[in-house]
Amino acid sequence: MPKPIILLSCFLLLRVSVLAQSSQISGTVTDTIEKKALANASVLLLRPSDSVLIRHTRTGAAGRFAFHNLPSGHYLLLVTYPSYADYVDEVEVKDSASVDLPGIPLVLKSTLLAEVVVKGTASVRIKGDTTEFNSDSFRTEAGATVEDLLRKLPGIQVDRNVKITAQGESVKKILVDGEEFFGDDPTLVTQNLRADMIDKVQVYDKKSDQATFTGIDDGQREKTINLKLKDGKKNGYFGRATAGAGTDGYYDEELMANYFRNKRKIAGYGIVSNTGKTGLNWSDRDNYGQSVFGTANVDASTGAISIQGNGDDLDTWSGQYQGQGSPSVRTGGLHYNDKWNDDNQSINGNYKYMNLGVTGTNTTNSQYILPDTVYYNNQRQVFNNNIVRQTLDGNYEAKFDSTTSLDLMANGGTDHKTTFNGFHSVYLASDSSLVNSNDRTTTTTGDKRIVNSNLLFRKRMSKVGRTFSLNVRENYTDDASSGYLNSETRLYNHGNAYSDSLIDQFKDYRTTSLLVDSRATYTEPLSKTSFLVASYGLLLNNSHSNRDSYNRASGGKYTALDSLYSNDYQYNVLAQRAGMAYRFSGKKLRVSAGADVGRSRLEQRDLRADTMATRRFVDWYPTASLSYAFTSMRKISLQYNGSTSQPSVTQIQPIFTNEDPLNIYIGNPALKPQFNHRLSLFFNDYKVLTDRGLWANLWSNYTANDISTSVSVDSVGRSVHQYVNVKATWSFNGFLSYSFKWKKPDIRFNMHVNGNESSNSSIVNGLTNDTRSGTWSLGTGIDKSKEKKYDVGVDLNASYTTSNSSINTGVVTKYWTYEIQPNIDIFLPLKLQLHADADINLRQKTVLFPNNNNVVLLNAYLGKKLLKRDALLIKLAVNDVLNQNVGFNRTVNSNFISQNTYTTIRRFAMLAVVWNFTKPGTTAPSQRF
C-alpha cells in the first residue's frame, strides 16, 4: 500500500478515536403549566469561571437540543425564551460520557415576577420578597449546625454572641417549616439543628398577621429566616447527647432529642453546664416581662401602660446571663407542633424551665464632663444572683372554612429570683482629690407571675379584598419582692470627710397590672390593586403599685415606716385609636399612606395622700411607604413613620427612691410631647451568574421636642436630675454589604460597612450640652474550603468611635478598635479533626483609659470520630488557650464616658464525648463538631 494512503488511514482512525472519546449534552425544554415543548428556545453553554460563551444553539420543534464533541469539564447551561423566566443549571461532563438532562421546565414571568431559578453552585432563588438559598450549594463540613451554614450565606452575619443580621437588619424570628420552634428561640434552632437537614434557607421580611390575612401591605416588617427541612428529614427521630468534664470544675452535659413525623414535631432538650451555654437567650422576655417596679409609663403607640422607675432600690438584674460573671445553669424544655384536618387546624406549644445562678465582680470607670471641670467615678460591684424561671406558651389555630379563621394564643410563667449586690463607689475631682464615696449592699427575694392571652378572629367577605378582623388581648402581671438596703455616704472637702449619712431599711414592693386591648380592622377594595384600610382600637389598663420602706426601730426590727420613700399608687388608663390608610399593590410598584390618631386619658391616684392627677392627650401616627421591584433580584423601598410620645408619669412625677443619695430625681409637669420621625431606605441587587450580592440599608431618626435631662451637679458631686424638652435631636445609621465568589480559586468574600452618627442634647449646670458621637466600621470576611481536607476563614473588622461635648470642647474622645476572627479546620487521617479559632480584639488606649485592654481569645480542639458512620466523637478542647479573656465594654453618652470590665469565663480544658443518634433504617447524621 502506498505510504500516503497508509498515513491517511492512520489519520482517519485517530480522528474516529478522538470523536468517540468526546462527550455531548442534550435535553428537552418544556412549559411548566401546559407541559408543551418550547421550540426555538435559546440554549447557551457558558464557562463557569467567567460566564464566557462557549456554545449556542436553539431547540427544535420537539423542544430538543444537543451539544456535541464537548471536552470534559464543568459548564453553565442557560436557557432563555420570550415571556419566560431564565433557567440556569451547572452540568459536569466526563470523558466519553453523554449527558441527557431531565426535562427543563420554564416558568412564565406573569406567574413568577422575573424569577431566576438557579441550581448547582449558583445557589440563590429570589421570588417576590423572599431570598432563598439552596443549602447544599454552600459547602459545610460533616456535622455542621445551622449556625455554621448561616455564616456562609451572602448578606448574613452571625456575631460571637450568636446575634444574626440579614441584609443589614437584625433577625427577629427563626422558623422551621414556617412554624416557631421552642417559642422561636434562635439559639436552640441554630445550634441544635444540623445543616444537612436543611433543604432551603429563606430570608424575608415577615409581614404582620393582618397584612398576611388581607393581602394588603401595612408596612410592618420583621426580618425572618425560615428553615425548610429536606423531605427525608421530616420522619424519624434524631438527637445528640454530650457529656464533658473539664479542669477547674467546669462541666457541660447536654441532650437534644427530636421526633418528626410529617407535620408533627416533638422535641426536648436539657442542659447542665457552667461554661456559659444556657441554651436559651430568652428572646421572648419582652413579651414575658422584665422587672416592673416603679411608676407608670404610657406607650402611646398602643395605649399600653408599663411600670418603670428611676432605678430599683433592690434589684437591677434582668434574670439573664449576658457574659458577665460565672454562670451555672440547669435548663430544659419540651416542644410540640402538629397540623391536621387538611392543615385547617394546628397547635404549637412549648414549656421551658431554667435555674440560673451568676456570680462575679464588675468595675466601672467613668468621666463626667461639666462646663468648667470634669469628675471621675470609679465603682466596683460584687454580685450573686439566682433565678428559677418557668414558662408555658401555646397557639391554636382553626380555619372553619376558606373565609373564616380563629387564632388563640396564650403564654405565662413564673419567676423566683434572689439577688445580692455590693457596691463601692468614689467620686474624684479633676485633680484626683476625693469628693464623695458610697458603700451599699442590696438583697432581694422576688416572685413574678404573668398570664397573657390573645384572640384573633378573621373573616373574608364575598367581594375579593373586603375583610374584617377583630383582635383582643389580655395581659396580667403580679410582681412582689422584698429585701434590704444598707448604704453609707461620705462627703469630703479637700480630702477630709465632713458629712456621713446612713440608710438601713427593709423594702416591701408589689405591683399588679391588668390590661385588656381590642382592635377592629376593615378593608375595602377600590380596585384589584388598591384598597382602603380602616381601624379602631380601645384599651383599658388598671395598675396598682405599692412600695413600703421601713427603718430599723429601737427593738432591732424594721417596723418604722419611712413615708418619704413609701407610696401607694393606682393608675387607670383609657385609650382609643382610629386610623385610615390607602394601599396600592401592583406587580412592581407598591405604595401606601395613612395616619392614625389616638386619644388617651391617664388617671393617677396617690392612695396615701388621697390625691388624683388626670392627664389627657392626643397622638398622631402618620405612615407612608414606597417600594419598586426592577426585577426579583433588584429592589428598592422607602418607608416613613411618625409617632407622638407623651412624657411618662415617671418624668412628670417620679417616685422618690434612696438607692443612691447622690442622685436625686424631680418631676416636670410642664413637659411637652415629643414627635419622632423615622425614614428608612433599603436596596438589594443580586447577580446570579457571578454570585454577587449587594445590600444597602439607610435609616435616620429626627425627634422634635426631645425629652432629655437637666442635671445640676454641686461641689460635692451630688446631682439633681429633671426631665426637660430640648431642641431637636437626630441619628443616622447605614449598612452596606457586598459579597461575591472568586470562582477559580473557589474563595468567597463578604465586605460590609456599618455606621451611625447622632446628635443629642441635654442641660448640664444650666448650660445646653450638645453631644456629637459616631461609630463607623469596615469589615470583610474570607472563606476557602476543600471537602474533607480543610476549611479556612477569617473575619476582619475595624471601628472608629468619636465623641465631643459642646460644654467642654477640650475633652474629645476618639479611638480605634480592631477585631480579627480567624478559624481553621484541618481533616487528618484516622478520622481526626483539628480545629482552632481566635477572637483578637485590639483596643486603642485613650487619655481616660490608658490601660492595655487588648485580648487574644484562642480556642482549639482535637476530635476523633468513631463507630459506624462517625456517630461518636471524642473531643479534647481548650477554651481561652492564652488565658486572656477579659470582660470589656465602653459607652459614650451625653456628658459622660464609661469603661466597664467584669469577670468572665477564662481558660479551661475539657474532655467531651458526643453521640449523634438517629432512627434505625434512616440515614445517620454526619458528626457535629
Short mmCIF file of C-alpha atoms in Angstrom, two decimals, residues 486-671:
data_model
loop_
_atom_site.label_atom_id
_atom_site.label_comp_id
_atom_site.label_asym_id
_atom_site.label_seq_id
_atom_site.Cartn_x
_atom_site.Cartn_y
_atom_site.Cartn_z
CA ASN A 486 -27.83 49.30 103.59
CA SER A 487 -25.95 52.40 102.43
CA GLU A 488 -23.30 54.75 103.79
CA THR A 489 -22.39 58.00 102.02
CA ARG A 490 -19.49 60.29 102.90
CA LEU A 491 -18.86 63.83 101.59
CA TYR A 492 -15.34 65.29 101.51
CA ASN A 493 -13.73 68.73 101.45
CA HIS A 494 -10.14 68.69 100.17
CA GLY A 495 -9.91 65.03 101.11
CA ASN A 496 -11.41 65.41 104.60
CA ALA A 497 -14.79 63.84 105.41
CA TYR A 498 -17.31 66.29 106.86
CA SER A 499 -20.66 64.51 106.36
CA ASP A 500 -21.73 60.91 106.82
CA SER A 501 -25.26 59.55 106.16
CA LEU A 502 -26.56 56.02 106.79
CA ILE A 503 -29.55 54.11 105.35
CA ASP A 504 -30.72 50.82 106.86
CA GLN A 505 -34.13 49.82 105.51
CA PHE A 506 -36.36 46.88 104.69
CA LYS A 507 -38.30 47.19 101.39
CA ASP A 508 -41.59 45.52 100.51
CA TYR A 509 -42.91 46.06 96.98
CA ARG A 510 -45.87 44.74 94.99
CA THR A 511 -47.16 45.69 91.57
CA THR A 512 -50.20 44.31 89.75
CA SER A 513 -51.44 45.20 86.31
CA LEU A 514 -54.37 44.08 84.14
CA LEU A 515 -54.63 45.18 80.52
CA VAL A 516 -57.40 44.47 78.00
CA ASP A 517 -56.86 45.74 74.48
CA SER A 518 -59.07 45.34 71.41
CA ARG A 519 -58.70 46.41 67.78
CA ALA A 520 -61.06 46.01 64.81
CA THR A 521 -59.84 46.37 61.20
CA TYR A 522 -61.85 46.59 57.98
CA THR A 523 -60.50 46.58 54.42
CA GLU A 524 -62.41 47.71 51.34
CA PRO A 525 -61.10 47.17 47.77
CA LEU A 526 -61.23 50.12 45.39
CA SER A 527 -59.86 48.07 42.52
CA LYS A 528 -57.82 44.91 42.01
CA THR A 529 -54.70 46.75 43.15
CA SER A 530 -55.85 49.45 45.57
CA PHE A 531 -57.53 49.29 48.97
CA LEU A 532 -58.72 51.34 51.92
CA VAL A 533 -57.97 50.15 55.46
CA ALA A 534 -59.88 51.45 58.48
CA SER A 535 -59.24 50.51 62.10
CA TYR A 536 -60.40 51.33 65.60
CA GLY A 537 -58.99 50.23 68.96
CA LEU A 538 -59.96 50.54 72.62
CA LEU A 539 -57.65 49.84 75.57
CA LEU A 540 -58.23 49.61 79.32
CA ASN A 541 -55.34 49.23 81.76
CA ASN A 542 -55.59 49.26 85.54
CA SER A 543 -52.36 49.03 87.55
CA HIS A 544 -51.53 49.24 91.23
CA SER A 545 -48.06 49.84 92.69
CA ASN A 546 -47.37 49.69 96.43
CA ARG A 547 -43.86 50.36 97.81
CA ASP A 548 -43.18 50.36 101.54
CA SER A 549 -39.84 51.26 103.16
CA TYR A 550 -39.23 50.53 106.85
CA ASN A 551 -36.42 51.85 109.05
CA ARG A 552 -34.98 49.74 111.83
CA ALA A 553 -36.74 50.55 115.10
CA SER A 554 -35.22 50.59 118.60
CA GLY A 555 -36.04 46.92 119.07
CA GLY A 556 -33.94 45.93 116.07
CA LYS A 557 -36.95 45.15 113.87
CA TYR A 558 -37.91 47.03 110.70
CA THR A 559 -41.26 48.45 111.79
CA ALA A 560 -40.87 52.26 111.40
CA LEU A 561 -42.49 53.26 108.07
CA ASP A 562 -40.49 55.85 106.10
CA SER A 563 -43.27 57.86 104.44
CA LEU A 564 -40.85 59.75 102.13
CA TYR A 565 -39.79 56.57 100.37
CA SER A 566 -43.11 54.75 100.65
CA ASN A 567 -46.07 55.18 98.32
CA ASP A 568 -49.26 53.58 97.10
CA TYR A 569 -50.28 54.50 93.55
CA GLN A 570 -53.09 53.39 91.30
CA TYR A 571 -53.06 54.02 87.55
CA ASN A 572 -56.06 53.79 85.24
CA VAL A 573 -55.72 54.27 81.50
CA LEU A 574 -58.40 54.56 78.84
CA ALA A 575 -57.07 54.89 75.30
CA GLN A 576 -58.72 54.97 71.88
CA ARG A 577 -57.05 54.92 68.48
CA ALA A 578 -58.56 55.13 64.99
CA GLY A 579 -56.92 55.23 61.59
CA MET A 580 -57.35 55.21 57.82
CA ALA A 581 -54.85 54.16 55.17
CA TYR A 582 -54.63 53.72 51.39
CA ARG A 583 -52.67 50.82 49.87
CA PHE A 584 -51.69 50.22 46.25
CA SER A 585 -50.12 46.87 45.40
CA GLY A 586 -49.00 46.35 41.81
CA LYS A 587 -46.66 43.77 40.33
CA LYS A 588 -43.64 46.02 40.70
CA LEU A 589 -44.82 49.15 42.48
CA ARG A 590 -46.30 49.26 45.99
CA VAL A 591 -47.45 52.47 47.67
CA SER A 592 -49.15 53.10 50.99
CA ALA A 593 -50.06 56.16 53.04
CA GLY A 594 -52.19 56.72 56.09
CA ALA A 595 -52.45 58.06 59.61
CA ASP A 596 -53.79 57.03 63.00
CA VAL A 597 -54.98 59.39 65.70
CA GLY A 598 -55.18 58.43 69.36
CA ARG A 599 -56.84 59.95 72.40
CA SER A 600 -55.86 58.79 75.89
CA ARG A 601 -56.83 59.54 79.45
CA LEU A 602 -54.44 58.73 82.28
CA GLU A 603 -55.67 58.85 85.87
CA GLN A 604 -53.08 58.63 88.65
CA ARG A 605 -54.19 58.25 92.28
CA ASP A 606 -51.94 58.65 95.30
CA LEU A 607 -53.81 56.47 97.79
CA ARG A 608 -51.65 57.57 100.74
CA ALA A 609 -52.08 61.28 100.14
CA ASP A 610 -55.63 60.87 98.78
CA THR A 611 -54.87 62.93 95.67
CA MET A 612 -55.55 62.40 92.00
CA ALA A 613 -53.96 63.73 88.81
CA THR A 614 -55.56 63.40 85.38
CA ARG A 615 -53.85 63.86 82.02
CA ARG A 616 -55.42 63.81 78.55
CA PHE A 617 -53.56 63.91 75.28
CA VAL A 618 -53.89 63.38 71.51
CA ASP A 619 -51.32 61.46 69.46
CA TRP A 620 -50.67 61.27 65.71
CA TYR A 621 -49.11 58.39 63.76
CA PRO A 622 -48.58 59.10 60.04
CA THR A 623 -47.05 56.40 57.82
CA ALA A 624 -46.03 56.14 54.17
CA SER A 625 -44.07 53.64 52.12
CA LEU A 626 -42.99 53.07 48.53
CA SER A 627 -41.26 50.06 47.03
CA TYR A 628 -40.33 49.17 43.47
CA ALA A 629 -39.03 45.86 42.07
CA PHE A 630 -36.91 46.42 38.97
CA THR A 631 -36.59 42.62 38.87
CA SER A 632 -36.95 39.95 41.52
CA MET A 633 -33.21 40.37 42.11
CA ARG A 634 -33.13 44.16 42.31
CA LYS A 635 -35.46 46.16 44.57
CA ILE A 636 -35.66 49.45 46.36
CA SER A 637 -38.00 50.59 49.13
CA LEU A 638 -38.57 53.79 51.09
CA GLN A 639 -40.56 53.99 54.32
CA TYR A 640 -41.58 56.77 56.73
CA ASN A 641 -43.15 56.52 60.18
CA GLY A 642 -44.10 59.30 62.55
CA SER A 643 -45.25 58.98 66.14
CA THR A 644 -46.08 61.11 69.15
CA SER A 645 -44.58 60.16 72.52
CA GLN A 646 -46.11 61.65 75.59
CA PRO A 647 -44.00 62.16 78.74
CA SER A 648 -44.35 59.28 81.17
CA VAL A 649 -45.63 59.62 84.70
CA THR A 650 -42.08 58.91 85.84
CA GLN A 651 -40.90 62.02 84.02
CA ILE A 652 -43.78 64.17 85.27
CA GLN A 653 -43.90 62.94 88.87
CA PRO A 654 -41.14 60.43 89.71
CA ILE A 655 -41.31 58.20 92.74
CA PHE A 656 -38.62 59.05 95.28
CA THR A 657 -36.03 56.34 95.80
CA ASN A 658 -32.97 56.32 98.04
CA GLU A 659 -30.94 53.75 96.16
CA ASP A 660 -28.32 56.43 95.52
CA PRO A 661 -28.45 59.55 97.76
CA LEU A 662 -26.02 61.28 95.41
CA ASN A 663 -28.59 61.25 92.58
CA ILE A 664 -31.98 62.90 93.17
CA TYR A 665 -34.81 62.95 90.59
CA ILE A 666 -37.57 65.56 90.46
CA GLY A 667 -40.58 65.86 88.15
CA ASN A 668 -41.55 68.38 85.48
CA PRO A 669 -45.33 68.81 84.93
CA ALA A 670 -44.63 71.30 82.11
CA LEU A 671 -43.17 68.66 79.77
#
